[in-house]
CSV table of C-alpha atoms in Angstrom, one decimal:
chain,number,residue,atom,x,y,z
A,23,UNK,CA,-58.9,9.1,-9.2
A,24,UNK,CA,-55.8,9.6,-11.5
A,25,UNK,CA,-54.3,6.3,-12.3
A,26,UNK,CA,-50.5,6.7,-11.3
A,27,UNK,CA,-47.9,5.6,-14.6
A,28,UNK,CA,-46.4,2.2,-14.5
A,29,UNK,CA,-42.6,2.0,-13.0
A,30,UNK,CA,-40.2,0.1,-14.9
A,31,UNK,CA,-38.1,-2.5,-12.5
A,32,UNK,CA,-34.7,-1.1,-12.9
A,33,UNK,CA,-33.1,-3.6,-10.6
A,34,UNK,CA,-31.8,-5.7,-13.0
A,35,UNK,CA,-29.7,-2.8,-14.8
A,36,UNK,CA,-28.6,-1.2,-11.9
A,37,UNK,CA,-27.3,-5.2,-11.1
A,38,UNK,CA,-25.4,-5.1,-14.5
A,39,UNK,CA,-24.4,-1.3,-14.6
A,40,UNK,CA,-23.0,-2.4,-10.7
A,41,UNK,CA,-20.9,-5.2,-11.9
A,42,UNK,CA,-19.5,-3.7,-15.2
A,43,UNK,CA,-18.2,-0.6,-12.8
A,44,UNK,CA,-16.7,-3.3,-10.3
A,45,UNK,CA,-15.0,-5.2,-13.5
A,46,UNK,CA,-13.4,-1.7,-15.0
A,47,UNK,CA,-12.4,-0.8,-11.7
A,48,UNK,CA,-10.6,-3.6,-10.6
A,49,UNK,CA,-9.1,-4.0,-13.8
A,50,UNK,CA,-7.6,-0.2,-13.2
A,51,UNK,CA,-6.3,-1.1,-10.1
A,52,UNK,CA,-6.3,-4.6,-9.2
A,53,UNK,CA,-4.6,-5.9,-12.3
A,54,UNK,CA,-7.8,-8.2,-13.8
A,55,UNK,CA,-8.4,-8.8,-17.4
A,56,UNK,CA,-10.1,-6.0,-19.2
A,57,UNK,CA,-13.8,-6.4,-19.2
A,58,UNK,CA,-15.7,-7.0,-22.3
A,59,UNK,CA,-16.1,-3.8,-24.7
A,60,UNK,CA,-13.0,-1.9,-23.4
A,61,UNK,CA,-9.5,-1.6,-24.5
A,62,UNK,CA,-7.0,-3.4,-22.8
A,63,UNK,CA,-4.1,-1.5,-24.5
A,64,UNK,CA,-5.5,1.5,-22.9
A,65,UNK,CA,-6.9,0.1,-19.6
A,66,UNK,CA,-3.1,-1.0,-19.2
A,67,UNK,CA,-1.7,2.4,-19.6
A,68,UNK,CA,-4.5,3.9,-17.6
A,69,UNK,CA,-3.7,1.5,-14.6
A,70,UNK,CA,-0.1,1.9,-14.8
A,71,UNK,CA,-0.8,6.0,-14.6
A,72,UNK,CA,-2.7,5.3,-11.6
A,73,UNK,CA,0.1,3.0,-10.0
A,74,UNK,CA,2.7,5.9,-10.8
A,75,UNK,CA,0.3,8.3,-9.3
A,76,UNK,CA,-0.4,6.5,-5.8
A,77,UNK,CA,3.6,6.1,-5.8
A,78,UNK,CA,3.7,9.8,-6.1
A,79,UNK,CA,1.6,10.2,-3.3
A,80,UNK,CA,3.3,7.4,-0.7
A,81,UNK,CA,6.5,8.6,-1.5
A,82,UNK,CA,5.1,12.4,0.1
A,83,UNK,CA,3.1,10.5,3.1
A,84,UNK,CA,5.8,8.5,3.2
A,85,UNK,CA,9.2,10.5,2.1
A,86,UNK,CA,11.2,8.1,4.2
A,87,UNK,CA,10.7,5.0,2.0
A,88,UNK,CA,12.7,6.2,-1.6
A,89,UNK,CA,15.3,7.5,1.3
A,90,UNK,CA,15.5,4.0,2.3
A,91,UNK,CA,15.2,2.6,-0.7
A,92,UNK,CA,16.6,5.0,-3.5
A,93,UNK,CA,16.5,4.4,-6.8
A,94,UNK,CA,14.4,0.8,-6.3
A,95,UNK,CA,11.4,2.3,-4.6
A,96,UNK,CA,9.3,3.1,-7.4
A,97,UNK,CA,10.2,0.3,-9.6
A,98,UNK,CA,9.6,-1.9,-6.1
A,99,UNK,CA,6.1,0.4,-5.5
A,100,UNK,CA,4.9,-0.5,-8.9
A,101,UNK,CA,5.8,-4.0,-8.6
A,102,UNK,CA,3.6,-3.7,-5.5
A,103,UNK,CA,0.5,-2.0,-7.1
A,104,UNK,CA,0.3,-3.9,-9.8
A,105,UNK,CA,-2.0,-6.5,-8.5
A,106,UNK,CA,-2.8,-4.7,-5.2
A,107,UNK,CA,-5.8,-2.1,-4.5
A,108,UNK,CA,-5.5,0.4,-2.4
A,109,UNK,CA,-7.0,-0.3,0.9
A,110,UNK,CA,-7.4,2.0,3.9
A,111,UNK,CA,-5.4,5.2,2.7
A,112,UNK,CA,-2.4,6.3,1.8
A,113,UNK,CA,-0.7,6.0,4.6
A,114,UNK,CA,-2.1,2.2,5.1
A,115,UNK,CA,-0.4,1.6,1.8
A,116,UNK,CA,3.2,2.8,2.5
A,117,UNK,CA,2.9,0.0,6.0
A,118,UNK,CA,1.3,-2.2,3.8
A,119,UNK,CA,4.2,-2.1,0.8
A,120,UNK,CA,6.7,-1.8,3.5
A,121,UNK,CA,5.3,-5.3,5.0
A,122,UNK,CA,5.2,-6.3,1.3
A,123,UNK,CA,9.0,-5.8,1.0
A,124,UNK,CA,9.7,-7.6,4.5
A,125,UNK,CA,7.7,-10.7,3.7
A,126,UNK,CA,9.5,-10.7,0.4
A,127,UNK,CA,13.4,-10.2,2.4
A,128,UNK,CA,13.7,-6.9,0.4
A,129,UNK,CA,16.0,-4.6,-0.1
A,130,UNK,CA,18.7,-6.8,-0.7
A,131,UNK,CA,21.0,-4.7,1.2
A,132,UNK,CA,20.7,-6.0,5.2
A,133,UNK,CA,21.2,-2.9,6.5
A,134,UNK,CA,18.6,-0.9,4.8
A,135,UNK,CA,15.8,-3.7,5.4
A,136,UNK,CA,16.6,-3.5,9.0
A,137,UNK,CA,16.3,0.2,8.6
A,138,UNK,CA,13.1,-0.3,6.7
A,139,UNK,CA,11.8,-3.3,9.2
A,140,UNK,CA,12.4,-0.2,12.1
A,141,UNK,CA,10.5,2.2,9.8
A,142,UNK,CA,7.6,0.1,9.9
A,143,UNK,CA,7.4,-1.4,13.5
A,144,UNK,CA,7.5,2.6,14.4
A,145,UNK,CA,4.4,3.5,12.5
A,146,UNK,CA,2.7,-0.2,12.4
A,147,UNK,CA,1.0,1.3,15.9
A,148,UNK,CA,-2.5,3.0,16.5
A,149,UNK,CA,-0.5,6.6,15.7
A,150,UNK,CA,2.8,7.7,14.1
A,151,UNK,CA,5.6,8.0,16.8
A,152,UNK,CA,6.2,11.6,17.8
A,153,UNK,CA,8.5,13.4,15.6
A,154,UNK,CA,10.4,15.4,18.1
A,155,UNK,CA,13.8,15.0,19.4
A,156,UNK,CA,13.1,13.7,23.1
A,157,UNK,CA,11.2,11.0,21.6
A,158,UNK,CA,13.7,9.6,19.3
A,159,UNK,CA,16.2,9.5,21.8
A,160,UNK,CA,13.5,8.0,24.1
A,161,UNK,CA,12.9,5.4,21.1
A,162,UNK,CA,16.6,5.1,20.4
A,163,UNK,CA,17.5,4.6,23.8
A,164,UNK,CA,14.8,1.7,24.5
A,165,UNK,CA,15.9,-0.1,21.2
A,166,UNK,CA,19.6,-0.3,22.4
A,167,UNK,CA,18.0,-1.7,25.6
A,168,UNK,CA,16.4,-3.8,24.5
A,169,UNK,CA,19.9,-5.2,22.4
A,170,UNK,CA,21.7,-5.7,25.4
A,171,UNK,CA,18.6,-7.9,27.2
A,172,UNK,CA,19.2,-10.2,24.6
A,173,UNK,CA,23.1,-10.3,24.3
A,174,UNK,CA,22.7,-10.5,27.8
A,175,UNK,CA,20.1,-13.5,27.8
A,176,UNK,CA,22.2,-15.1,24.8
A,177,UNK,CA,25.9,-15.5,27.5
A,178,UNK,CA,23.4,-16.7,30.1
C-alpha cells in the first residue's frame, strides 16, 4: 500500500492572503489607509485613476447627469467616489450619486436639482422609463397633473 504524502494546512494563508486582498482593495476604492507594505503615494494616485475612470463610465450610462450638472459633475462624482465602492453596477451608481447629491441639497442651482430630483425618481424604478416620444408626453402630462391636484388641494 503506497503511503499517500502529507498535505500542508493552507487555511491559515489563504485567511491572510484573503484579508490582505480585501485591505488593498478597499483602500483602491473605498478610501481606507494603505495596508502595511504598500505605497500610499501610489495607492492614492491609483484610486483616484479608478474614481476618474468609473466617472467616465457613469457619465456614458448616464450622459444626462454632466448635462445637468455641467462643469461640477466630475469634480461632484469624485467627491462621491472617494469614500464610496461601487455597488450593484454602473447604472446603480449614477441613482446612487444622484441620491447622493439630493441628500446633500445639490446642485446649488434650484432648478437643475429639481431637474436632477425628476432624473432620478424616473429611473429609481424596477426599469428605465421608455425613451420614446409617447411616453414622455405620457410622463409629462401626469407630472403636470399631478401639480394642479395639489394647487388644487392647497385653495381648498
Amino acid at each position: 500500500m503506497a503511503r499517500r504524502p502529507e498535505t500542508r494546512d493552507t487555511g491559515p494563508a489563504r485567511e491572510r492572503l484573503a484579508l490582505a486582498q480585501t485591505a488593498l482593495l478597499s483602500a483602491l476604492v473605498a478610501g481606507t489607509p494603505a495596508p502595511e507594505g504598500f505605497d500610499r503615494t501610489r495607492l492614492r494616485v491609483q484610486s483616484r485613476a479608478l474614481a476618474a475612470k468609473r466617472a467616465s463610465v457613469v457619465a456614458k450610462v448616464a450622459p444626462e447627469l454632466p448635462e445637468l450638472l455641467g462643469d461640477g459633475y466630475r469634480p461632484a462624482f469624485l467627491d462621491y467616489a472617494r469614500n464610496r465602492p461601487m455597488r450593484g453596477g454602473y447604472r446603480q451608481d449614477a441613482l446612487d450619486f444622484a441620491a447622493f447629491l439630493l441628500a446633500r441639497e445639490r446642485p446649488a442651482d434650484p432648478v437643475a436639482r429639481r431637474r436632477l430630483a425628476r432624473w432620478w425618481r424616473d429611473r429609481a424604478g424596477p426599469r428605465p422609463p421608455s425613451a420614446g416620444p409617447a411616453a414622455r408626453l405620457a410622463r409629462a402630462a401626469a407630472r403636470r397633473a399631478a401639480s394642479l391636484r395639489r394647487a388644487l388641494h392647497r385653495t381648498r
